[in-house]
């Protein structure tokens, strides 16, 4: 089992789009995949639950071990792809996790055993106790970032915070998202990406209205526009993740 966090303290950089599409590509390979939506916004959950609102659960019950993580797992419409849906109560996770000095994510991952080949976590846009625990417990971190200076800065900040907590920064892999190759500023940032990010990005996702249409379809890109450039870019990203990361 491999655990991959999709994380950046910056908001709106394509974390959820990346989590949803990577999880779908992983499942298409026939690998049992679990997507854990740990963001109280519930965007990943929303993409997978067309009709009914997700069942409600209380984050406090999970953290206080009154409820098992396994009991939260739901099927998605896609074979080999399960979901742990979000709940609004997740906004209290930081406070709740402070009740316990252990990193509960390590315990939760071990409870899942080998049921899943890959677990992908869609993180909230923060660098909090919650995300630090996830950064520590996960095998790899994929950090989506826009090709802009402020977005690059947040990758450096993540690295800095990881170093402060003695976490290996080599498990952090940036991905550039929403790239508009017609924009000179994007071209320049892409040319300097390795230097500015401290590592060559593991993927390049173009800006595409098809990604926004995921909101209309409430489904991963590959299910309704499999040949569009963004879908192909996500497919390539998943192949790179398998090759270089897993
Ligand atoms: N490659 C892309 N091309 C065009 N639009 C995109 C692309 N990726 C994401 N978007 C759009 O950008 C918005 C933010 O994307 P997303 O929700 O994936 O970001 P996020 O980092 O998860 O945000 P948050 O920090 O709020 O969780 C959404 O409306 C999404 O449809
Ligand atoms: Mg999100």
PDB file of C-alpha atoms and ligand atoms in Angstrom:
ATOM      1  CA  UNK A   1       0.000   0.000   0.000  1.00  0.00           C
ATOM      2  CA  UNK A   2       1.231   3.459  -0.913  1.00  0.00           C
ATOM      3  CA  UNK A   3      -0.106   6.689   0.527  1.00  0.00           C
ATOM      4  CA  UNK A   4      -0.013   9.916  -1.450  1.00  0.00           C
ATOM      5  CA  UNK A   5      -1.082  13.302  -0.061  1.00  0.00           C
ATOM      6  CA  UNK A   6      -2.173  15.994  -2.494  1.00  0.00           C
ATOM      7  CA  UNK A   7      -1.200  19.045  -0.547  1.00  0.00           C
ATOM      8  CA  UNK A   8      -0.361  22.729  -0.753  1.00  0.00           C
ATOM      9  CA  UNK A   9      -1.045  25.378   1.844  1.00  0.00           C
ATOM     10  CA  UNK A  10      -2.191  27.593  -1.015  1.00  0.00           C
ATOM     11  CA  UNK A  11      -5.848  27.361  -1.990  1.00  0.00           C
ATOM     12  CA  UNK A  12      -7.343  26.965  -5.449  1.00  0.00           C
ATOM     13  CA  UNK A  13      -4.242  25.468  -7.081  1.00  0.00           C
ATOM     14  CA  UNK A  14      -5.905  22.281  -8.354  1.00  0.00           C
ATOM     15  CA  UNK A  15      -5.391  19.911  -5.399  1.00  0.00           C
ATOM     16  CA  UNK A  16      -8.890  18.460  -5.653  1.00  0.00           C
ATOM     17  CA  UNK A  17      -8.817  18.211  -9.456  1.00  0.00           C
ATOM     18  CA  UNK A  18      -5.488  16.378  -9.140  1.00  0.00           C
ATOM     19  CA  UNK A  19      -6.694  14.069  -6.348  1.00  0.00           C
ATOM     20  CA  UNK A  20      -9.902  13.108  -8.173  1.00  0.00           C
ATOM     21  CA  UNK A  21      -8.251  12.496 -11.540  1.00  0.00           C
ATOM     22  CA  UNK A  22      -5.228  10.652 -10.154  1.00  0.00           C
ATOM     23  CA  UNK A  23      -7.444   8.411  -8.040  1.00  0.00           C
ATOM     24  CA  UNK A  24      -9.561   7.621 -11.091  1.00  0.00           C
ATOM     25  CA  UNK A  25      -6.492   6.833 -13.242  1.00  0.00           C
ATOM     26  CA  UNK A  26      -5.100   4.601 -10.500  1.00  0.00           C
ATOM     27  CA  UNK A  27      -8.384   2.668 -10.381  1.00  0.00           C
ATOM     28  CA  UNK A  28      -8.472   2.321 -14.164  1.00  0.00           C
ATOM     29  CA  UNK A  29      -5.302   0.275 -13.911  1.00  0.00           C
ATOM     30  CA  UNK A  30      -7.261  -2.212 -11.850  1.00  0.00           C
ATOM     31  CA  UNK A  31      -5.555  -1.129  -8.623  1.00  0.00           C
ATOM     32  CA  UNK A  32      -7.789  -0.928  -5.578  1.00  0.00           C
ATOM     33  CA  UNK A  33      -7.677   2.767  -4.770  1.00  0.00           C
ATOM     34  CA  UNK A  34      -9.044   4.797  -1.885  1.00  0.00           C
ATOM     35  CA  UNK A  35      -9.567   8.542  -2.099  1.00  0.00           C
ATOM     36  CA  UNK A  36      -9.791  10.162   1.329  1.00  0.00           C
ATOM     37  CA  UNK A  37     -11.373  13.601   1.267  1.00  0.00           C
ATOM     38  CA  UNK A  38     -10.035  15.135   4.479  1.00  0.00           C
ATOM     39  CA  UNK A  39     -10.980  18.709   3.512  1.00  0.00           C
ATOM     40  CA  UNK A  40     -14.132  20.014   5.237  1.00  0.00           C
ATOM     41  CA  UNK A  41     -15.052  21.766   1.962  1.00  0.00           C
ATOM     42  CA  UNK A  42     -15.903  18.317   0.601  1.00  0.00           C
ATOM     43  CA  UNK A  43     -15.067  19.052  -3.029  1.00  0.00           C
ATOM     44  CA  UNK A  44     -13.715  15.585  -3.889  1.00  0.00           C
ATOM     45  CA  UNK A  45     -16.754  14.028  -2.225  1.00  0.00           C
ATOM     46  CA  UNK A  46     -19.047  16.248  -4.249  1.00  0.00           C
ATOM     47  CA  UNK A  47     -17.477  15.072  -7.532  1.00  0.00           C
ATOM     48  CA  UNK A  48     -18.312  11.459  -6.642  1.00  0.00           C
ATOM     49  CA  UNK A  49     -21.746  11.711  -5.068  1.00  0.00           C
ATOM     50  CA  UNK A  50     -24.284  12.697  -7.690  1.00  0.00           C
ATOM     51  CA  UNK A  51     -27.602  12.454  -5.929  1.00  0.00           C
ATOM     52  CA  UNK A  52     -27.437  12.011  -2.206  1.00  0.00           C
ATOM     53  CA  UNK A  53     -25.555  14.132   0.249  1.00  0.00           C
ATOM     54  CA  UNK A  54     -22.769  12.094   1.834  1.00  0.00           C
ATOM     55  CA  UNK A  55     -23.635  10.445   5.164  1.00  0.00           C
ATOM     56  CA  UNK A  56     -22.693  12.616   8.069  1.00  0.00           C
ATOM     57  CA  UNK A  57     -20.139  11.511  10.626  1.00  0.00           C
ATOM     58  CA  UNK A  58     -18.426  13.277  13.473  1.00  0.00           C
ATOM     59  CA  UNK A  59     -14.690  13.858  13.234  1.00  0.00           C
ATOM     60  CA  UNK A  60     -14.545  13.757  17.036  1.00  0.00           C
ATOM     61  CA  UNK A  61     -15.826  10.166  17.051  1.00  0.00           C
ATOM     62  CA  UNK A  62     -13.153   9.142  14.574  1.00  0.00           C
ATOM     63  CA  UNK A  63     -10.314  10.852  16.454  1.00  0.00           C
ATOM     64  CA  UNK A  64     -11.508   9.512  19.818  1.00  0.00           C
ATOM     65  CA  UNK A  65     -11.618   6.051  18.230  1.00  0.00           C
ATOM     66  CA  UNK A  66     -15.321   5.566  18.840  1.00  0.00           C
ATOM     67  CA  UNK A  67     -15.684   4.779  15.149  1.00  0.00           C
ATOM     68  CA  UNK A  68     -13.329   2.948  12.797  1.00  0.00           C
ATOM     69  CA  UNK A  69     -11.957   4.522   9.646  1.00  0.00           C
ATOM     70  CA  UNK A  70     -13.104   1.469   7.693  1.00  0.00           C
ATOM     71  CA  UNK A  71     -16.740   2.184   8.606  1.00  0.00           C
ATOM     72  CA  UNK A  72     -16.499   5.476   6.686  1.00  0.00           C
ATOM     73  CA  UNK A  73     -15.475   3.889   3.373  1.00  0.00           C
ATOM     74  CA  UNK A  74     -18.042   4.226   0.578  1.00  0.00           C
ATOM     75  CA  UNK A  75     -18.213   2.834  -2.944  1.00  0.00           C
ATOM     76  CA  UNK A  76     -17.980   5.232  -5.890  1.00  0.00           C
ATOM     77  CA  UNK A  77     -19.649   4.598  -9.275  1.00  0.00           C
ATOM     78  CA  UNK A  78     -16.238   3.332 -10.471  1.00  0.00           C
ATOM     79  CA  UNK A  79     -14.775  -0.123 -10.082  1.00  0.00           C
ATOM     80  CA  UNK A  80     -11.669  -0.315  -7.866  1.00  0.00           C
ATOM     81  CA  UNK A  81     -12.279   3.201  -6.518  1.00  0.00           C
ATOM     82  CA  UNK A  82     -13.591   3.817  -2.990  1.00  0.00           C
ATOM     83  CA  UNK A  83     -14.034   7.068  -1.125  1.00  0.00           C
ATOM     84  CA  UNK A  84     -13.864   8.267   2.441  1.00  0.00           C
ATOM     85  CA  UNK A  85     -16.179  11.252   2.163  1.00  0.00           C
ATOM     86  CA  UNK A  86     -15.653  14.584   3.822  1.00  0.00           C
ATOM     87  CA  UNK A  87     -17.803  15.960   6.621  1.00  0.00           C
ATOM     88  CA  UNK A  88     -18.118  19.552   7.763  1.00  0.00           C
ATOM     89  CA  UNK A  89     -17.004  18.456  11.229  1.00  0.00           C
ATOM     90  CA  UNK A  90     -13.516  17.928   9.760  1.00  0.00           C
ATOM     91  CA  UNK A  91     -12.926  21.637  10.335  1.00  0.00           C
ATOM     92  CA  UNK A  92     -12.373  20.686  13.990  1.00  0.00           C
ATOM     93  CA  UNK A  93      -9.684  18.115  13.168  1.00  0.00           C
ATOM     94  CA  UNK A  94      -6.777  20.352  14.174  1.00  0.00           C
ATOM     95  CA  UNK A  95      -8.133  20.905  17.653  1.00  0.00           C
ATOM     96  CA  UNK A  96      -9.134  17.257  17.978  1.00  0.00           C
ATOM     97  CA  UNK A  97      -5.740  15.952  16.883  1.00  0.00           C
ATOM     98  CA  UNK A  98      -4.110  18.042  19.611  1.00  0.00           C
ATOM     99  CA  UNK A  99      -5.836  15.794  22.161  1.00  0.00           C
ATOM    100  CA  UNK A 100      -3.511  12.998  21.104  1.00  0.00           C
ATOM    101  CA  UNK A 101       0.242  13.239  20.804  1.00  0.00           C
ATOM    102  CA  UNK A 102       0.517  10.287  18.429  1.00  0.00           C
ATOM    103  CA  UNK A 103       0.120  10.668  14.702  1.00  0.00           C
ATOM    104  CA  UNK A 104      -3.237   8.952  14.201  1.00  0.00           C
ATOM    105  CA  UNK A 105      -2.806   8.772  10.430  1.00  0.00           C
ATOM    106  CA  UNK A 106      -0.117   6.119  10.847  1.00  0.00           C
ATOM    107  CA  UNK A 107      -2.553   4.100  12.929  1.00  0.00           C
ATOM    108  CA  UNK A 108      -5.401   4.649  10.438  1.00  0.00           C
ATOM    109  CA  UNK A 109      -3.246   3.602   7.481  1.00  0.00           C
ATOM    110  CA  UNK A 110      -2.197   0.440   9.272  1.00  0.00           C
ATOM    111  CA  UNK A 111      -5.873  -0.353  10.011  1.00  0.00           C
ATOM    112  CA  UNK A 112      -6.566  -0.315   6.261  1.00  0.00           C
ATOM    113  CA  UNK A 113      -3.880  -2.954   5.830  1.00  0.00           C
ATOM    114  CA  UNK A 114      -3.381  -4.125   2.284  1.00  0.00           C
ATOM    115  CA  UNK A 115      -6.974  -3.610   1.099  1.00  0.00           C
ATOM    116  CA  UNK A 116      -5.802  -0.793  -1.139  1.00  0.00           C
ATOM    117  CA  UNK A 117      -2.796  -0.502  -3.387  1.00  0.00           C
ATOM    118  CA  UNK A 118      -2.979   3.287  -3.321  1.00  0.00           C
ATOM    119  CA  UNK A 119      -4.510   5.782  -0.916  1.00  0.00           C
ATOM    120  CA  UNK A 120      -4.790   9.353  -2.131  1.00  0.00           C
ATOM    121  CA  UNK A 121      -5.625  12.143   0.321  1.00  0.00           C
ATOM    122  CA  UNK A 122      -7.147  15.431  -0.789  1.00  0.00           C
ATOM    123  CA  UNK A 123      -5.833  17.891   1.823  1.00  0.00           C
ATOM    124  CA  UNK A 124      -7.241  21.268   2.885  1.00  0.00           C
ATOM    125  CA  UNK A 125      -5.299  24.437   1.979  1.00  0.00           C
ATOM    126  CA  UNK A 126      -3.457  24.825   5.277  1.00  0.00           C
ATOM    127  CA  UNK A 127      -0.246  23.856   7.000  1.00  0.00           C
ATOM    128  CA  UNK A 128      -1.832  22.838  10.255  1.00  0.00           C
ATOM    129  CA  UNK A 129      -1.444  19.982  12.717  1.00  0.00           C
ATOM    130  CA  UNK A 130      -3.722  17.981  10.415  1.00  0.00           C
ATOM    131  CA  UNK A 131      -1.618  18.486   7.304  1.00  0.00           C
ATOM    132  CA  UNK A 132       1.661  18.047   9.180  1.00  0.00           C
ATOM    133  CA  UNK A 133       0.463  14.673  10.458  1.00  0.00           C
ATOM    134  CA  UNK A 134      -0.492  13.729   6.895  1.00  0.00           C
ATOM    135  CA  UNK A 135       2.847  14.953   5.516  1.00  0.00           C
ATOM    136  CA  UNK A 136       4.611  12.803   8.086  1.00  0.00           C
ATOM    137  CA  UNK A 137       2.490   9.679   7.614  1.00  0.00           C
ATOM    138  CA  UNK A 138       2.253   9.634   3.804  1.00  0.00           C
ATOM    139  CA  UNK A 139       4.866   8.013   1.593  1.00  0.00           C
ATOM    140  CA  UNK A 140       4.708  10.753  -0.998  1.00  0.00           C
ATOM    141  CA  UNK A 141       3.380  14.300  -1.306  1.00  0.00           C
ATOM    142  CA  UNK A 142       2.233  15.773  -4.575  1.00  0.00           C
ATOM    143  CA  UNK A 143       2.047  19.557  -4.405  1.00  0.00           C
ATOM    144  CA  UNK A 144       0.053  21.190  -7.205  1.00  0.00           C
ATOM    145  CA  UNK A 145       1.241  24.735  -7.919  1.00  0.00           C
ATOM    146  CA  UNK A 146       0.355  27.401 -10.463  1.00  0.00           C
ATOM    147  CA  UNK A 147       3.208  28.757 -12.598  1.00  0.00           C
ATOM    148  CA  UNK A 148       3.342  31.995 -10.586  1.00  0.00           C
ATOM    149  CA  UNK A 149       5.884  33.355  -8.068  1.00  0.00           C
ATOM    150  CA  UNK A 150       3.494  33.264  -5.100  1.00  0.00           C
ATOM    151  CA  UNK A 151       2.579  29.687  -5.812  1.00  0.00           C
ATOM    152  CA  UNK A 152       6.251  28.728  -6.036  1.00  0.00           C
ATOM    153  CA  UNK A 153       6.830  30.482  -2.740  1.00  0.00           C
ATOM    154  CA  UNK A 154       4.327  28.194  -1.007  1.00  0.00           C
ATOM    155  CA  UNK A 155       6.254  25.130  -2.203  1.00  0.00           C
ATOM    156  CA  UNK A 156       9.403  26.565  -0.599  1.00  0.00           C
ATOM    157  CA  UNK A 157       7.412  27.289   2.559  1.00  0.00           C
ATOM    158  CA  UNK A 158       6.169  23.698   2.662  1.00  0.00           C
ATOM    159  CA  UNK A 159       9.739  22.476   2.323  1.00  0.00           C
ATOM    160  CA  UNK A 160      10.865  24.808   5.081  1.00  0.00           C
ATOM    161  CA  UNK A 161       8.144  23.652   7.464  1.00  0.00           C
ATOM    162  CA  UNK A 162       8.894  19.996   6.653  1.00  0.00           C
ATOM    163  CA  UNK A 163      12.575  20.577   7.451  1.00  0.00           C
ATOM    164  CA  UNK A 164      11.619  22.223  10.747  1.00  0.00           C
ATOM    165  CA  UNK A 165       9.699  19.054  11.616  1.00  0.00           C
ATOM    166  CA  UNK A 166      12.488  16.720  10.437  1.00  0.00           C
ATOM    167  CA  UNK A 167      10.380  15.380   7.579  1.00  0.00           C
ATOM    168  CA  UNK A 168      12.264  14.334   4.424  1.00  0.00           C
ATOM    169  CA  UNK A 169      11.605  16.938   1.725  1.00  0.00           C
ATOM    170  CA  UNK A 170      12.617  14.468  -0.965  1.00  0.00           C
ATOM    171  CA  UNK A 171       9.142  12.960  -0.781  1.00  0.00           C
ATOM    172  CA  UNK A 172       7.636  16.269  -1.989  1.00  0.00           C
ATOM    173  CA  UNK A 173       6.916  16.388  -5.729  1.00  0.00           C
ATOM    174  CA  UNK A 174       5.588  19.587  -7.329  1.00  0.00           C
ATOM    175  CA  UNK A 175       3.110  19.478 -10.231  1.00  0.00           C
ATOM    176  CA  UNK A 176       2.399  22.567 -12.311  1.00  0.00           C
ATOM    177  CA  UNK A 177      -1.300  23.163 -12.920  1.00  0.00           C
ATOM    178  CA  UNK A 178      -3.510  25.479 -14.982  1.00  0.00           C
ATOM    179  CA  UNK A 179      -0.698  26.222 -17.395  1.00  0.00           C
ATOM    180  CA  UNK A 180      -1.562  28.555 -20.256  1.00  0.00           C
ATOM    181  CA  UNK A 181       1.264  28.122 -22.734  1.00  0.00           C
ATOM    182  CA  UNK A 182       0.164  31.245 -24.622  1.00  0.00           C
ATOM    183  CA  UNK A 183       1.163  33.361 -21.632  1.00  0.00           C
ATOM    184  CA  UNK A 184       4.772  34.498 -21.681  1.00  0.00           C
ATOM    185  CA  UNK A 185       4.874  34.621 -17.916  1.00  0.00           C
ATOM    186  CA  UNK A 186       3.816  30.961 -17.714  1.00  0.00           C
ATOM    187  CA  UNK A 187       6.404  29.979 -20.341  1.00  0.00           C
ATOM    188  CA  UNK A 188       9.123  31.738 -18.349  1.00  0.00           C
ATOM    189  CA  UNK A 189       8.100  30.098 -15.108  1.00  0.00           C
ATOM    190  CA  UNK A 190       8.001  26.685 -16.714  1.00  0.00           C
ATOM    191  CA  UNK A 191      11.494  27.213 -18.144  1.00  0.00           C
ATOM    192  CA  UNK A 192      12.790  28.066 -14.641  1.00  0.00           C
ATOM    193  CA  UNK A 193      10.578  25.611 -12.773  1.00  0.00           C
ATOM    194  CA  UNK A 194      13.347  23.241 -11.717  1.00  0.00           C
ATOM    195  CA  UNK A 195      15.436  26.066 -10.269  1.00  0.00           C
ATOM    196  CA  UNK A 196      12.554  27.877  -8.583  1.00  0.00           C
ATOM    197  CA  UNK A 197      10.907  24.746  -7.194  1.00  0.00           C
ATOM    198  CA  UNK A 198      14.118  22.955  -6.279  1.00  0.00           C
ATOM    199  CA  UNK A 199      13.032  19.949  -8.332  1.00  0.00           C
ATOM    200  CA  UNK A 200      11.699  19.268 -11.824  1.00  0.00           C
ATOM    201  CA  UNK A 201       7.880  19.113 -11.675  1.00  0.00           C
ATOM    202  CA  UNK A 202       6.527  15.573 -11.960  1.00  0.00           C
ATOM    203  CA  UNK A 203       3.613  16.744 -14.111  1.00  0.00           C
ATOM    204  CA  UNK A 204       2.330  19.619 -16.214  1.00  0.00           C
ATOM    205  CA  UNK A 205      -1.435  20.131 -16.345  1.00  0.00           C
ATOM    206  CA  UNK A 206      -2.734  22.640 -18.905  1.00  0.00           C
ATOM    207  CA  UNK A 207      -5.478  25.135 -18.188  1.00  0.00           C
ATOM    208  CA  UNK A 208      -8.598  23.564 -19.732  1.00  0.00           C
ATOM    209  CA  UNK A 209     -12.288  24.351 -19.568  1.00  0.00           C
ATOM    210  CA  UNK A 210     -12.887  20.576 -19.512  1.00  0.00           C
ATOM    211  CA  UNK A 211     -11.508  20.540 -15.953  1.00  0.00           C
ATOM    212  CA  UNK A 212     -14.122  23.111 -14.980  1.00  0.00           C
ATOM    213  CA  UNK A 213     -16.747  20.925 -16.664  1.00  0.00           C
ATOM    214  CA  UNK A 214     -15.991  18.251 -14.066  1.00  0.00           C
ATOM    215  CA  UNK A 215     -18.350  20.375 -11.967  1.00  0.00           C
ATOM    216  CA  UNK A 216     -21.184  19.903 -14.471  1.00  0.00           C
ATOM    217  CA  UNK A 217     -20.566  16.183 -14.886  1.00  0.00           C
ATOM    218  CA  UNK A 218     -19.584  15.600 -11.251  1.00  0.00           C
ATOM    219  CA  UNK A 219     -17.132  13.051 -12.533  1.00  0.00           C
ATOM    220  CA  UNK A 220     -13.413  12.608 -13.284  1.00  0.00           C
ATOM    221  CA  UNK A 221     -12.232  14.023 -16.609  1.00  0.00           C
ATOM    222  CA  UNK A 222     -11.439  10.639 -18.119  1.00  0.00           C
ATOM    223  CA  UNK A 223     -15.108   9.600 -17.930  1.00  0.00           C
ATOM    224  CA  UNK A 224     -16.446  12.331 -20.237  1.00  0.00           C
ATOM    225  CA  UNK A 225     -13.451  13.855 -22.092  1.00  0.00           C
ATOM    226  CA  UNK A 226     -10.793  11.118 -22.103  1.00  0.00           C
ATOM    227  CA  UNK A 227      -8.811  12.536 -25.020  1.00  0.00           C
ATOM    228  CA  UNK A 228      -8.741  16.192 -23.956  1.00  0.00           C
ATOM    229  CA  UNK A 229      -5.243  17.586 -23.217  1.00  0.00           C
ATOM    230  CA  UNK A 230      -5.866  17.889 -19.467  1.00  0.00           C
ATOM    231  CA  UNK A 231      -7.123  14.287 -19.204  1.00  0.00           C
ATOM    232  CA  UNK A 232      -4.045  13.079 -21.079  1.00  0.00           C
ATOM    233  CA  UNK A 233      -1.830  15.216 -18.842  1.00  0.00           C
ATOM    234  CA  UNK A 234      -3.374  13.619 -15.740  1.00  0.00           C
ATOM    235  CA  UNK A 235      -2.884  10.184 -17.257  1.00  0.00           C
ATOM    236  CA  UNK A 236       0.783  10.991 -17.903  1.00  0.00           C
ATOM    237  CA  UNK A 237       1.097  12.359 -14.375  1.00  0.00           C
ATOM    238  CA  UNK A 238      -0.218   9.070 -12.972  1.00  0.00           C
ATOM    239  CA  UNK A 239       2.234   7.116 -15.144  1.00  0.00           C
ATOM    240  CA  UNK A 240       5.080   9.317 -13.845  1.00  0.00           C
ATOM    241  CA  UNK A 241       3.913   8.824 -10.291  1.00  0.00           C
ATOM    242  CA  UNK A 242       3.970   5.046 -10.810  1.00  0.00           C
ATOM    243  CA  UNK A 243       7.385   5.125 -12.482  1.00  0.00           C
ATOM    244  CA  UNK A 244       9.266   7.608 -10.374  1.00  0.00           C
ATOM    245  CA  UNK A 245       7.439   7.683  -7.121  1.00  0.00           C
ATOM    246  CA  UNK A 246       5.756   4.399  -6.304  1.00  0.00           C
TER     247      UNK A 246
HETATM  248  N1  LIG B   1      -6.256  22.496 -15.182  1.00  0.00           N
HETATM  249  C1  LIG B   1      -7.287  23.295 -14.909  1.00  0.00           C
HETATM  250  N2  LIG B   1      -7.846  24.062 -15.867  1.00  0.00           N
HETATM  251  C2  LIG B   1      -8.901  24.874 -15.613  1.00  0.00           C
HETATM  252  N3  LIG B   1      -9.475  24.995 -14.408  1.00  0.00           N
HETATM  253  C3  LIG B   1      -8.977  24.238 -13.401  1.00  0.00           C
HETATM  254  C4  LIG B   1      -7.854  23.356 -13.602  1.00  0.00           C
HETATM  255  N4  LIG B   1      -7.591  22.754 -12.406  1.00  0.00           N
HETATM  256  C5  LIG B   1      -8.492  23.219 -11.537  1.00  0.00           C
HETATM  257  N5  LIG B   1      -9.323  24.112 -12.127  1.00  0.00           N
HETATM  258  C6  LIG B   1     -10.431  24.842 -11.513  1.00  0.00           C
HETATM  259  O1  LIG B   1      -9.869  25.685 -10.508  1.00  0.00           O
HETATM  260  C7  LIG B   1     -10.714  25.701  -9.355  1.00  0.00           C
HETATM  261  C8  LIG B   1      -9.900  25.228  -8.143  1.00  0.00           C
HETATM  262  O2  LIG B   1      -9.517  23.891  -8.383  1.00  0.00           O
HETATM  263  P1  LIG B   1      -9.472  22.830  -7.198  1.00  0.00           P
HETATM  264  O3  LIG B   1     -10.754  22.832  -6.456  1.00  0.00           O
HETATM  265  O4  LIG B   1      -8.982  21.559  -7.749  1.00  0.00           O
HETATM  266  O5  LIG B   1      -8.335  23.538  -6.294  1.00  0.00           O
HETATM  267  P2  LIG B   1      -7.940  23.213  -4.796  1.00  0.00           P
HETATM  268  O6  LIG B   1      -6.490  23.486  -4.673  1.00  0.00           O
HETATM  269  O7  LIG B   1      -8.420  21.877  -4.414  1.00  0.00           O
HETATM  270  O8  LIG B   1      -8.788  24.311  -4.005  1.00  0.00           O
HETATM  271  P3  LIG B   1      -8.961  24.397  -2.397  1.00  0.00           P
HETATM  272  O9  LIG B   1      -7.666  24.942  -1.888  1.00  0.00           O
HETATM  273  O10 LIG B   1     -10.114  25.343  -2.205  1.00  0.00           O
HETATM  274  O11 LIG B   1      -9.239  23.016  -1.913  1.00  0.00           O
HETATM  275  C9  LIG B   1     -11.911  24.813  -9.663  1.00  0.00           C
HETATM  276  O12 LIG B   1     -12.972  25.614 -10.104  1.00  0.00           O
HETATM  277  C10 LIG B   1     -11.412  23.916 -10.786  1.00  0.00           C
HETATM  278  O13 LIG B   1     -12.446  23.530 -11.654  1.00  0.00           O
HETATM  279 MG1  LIG B   2      -9.643  21.253  -2.803  1.00  0.00          MG
END
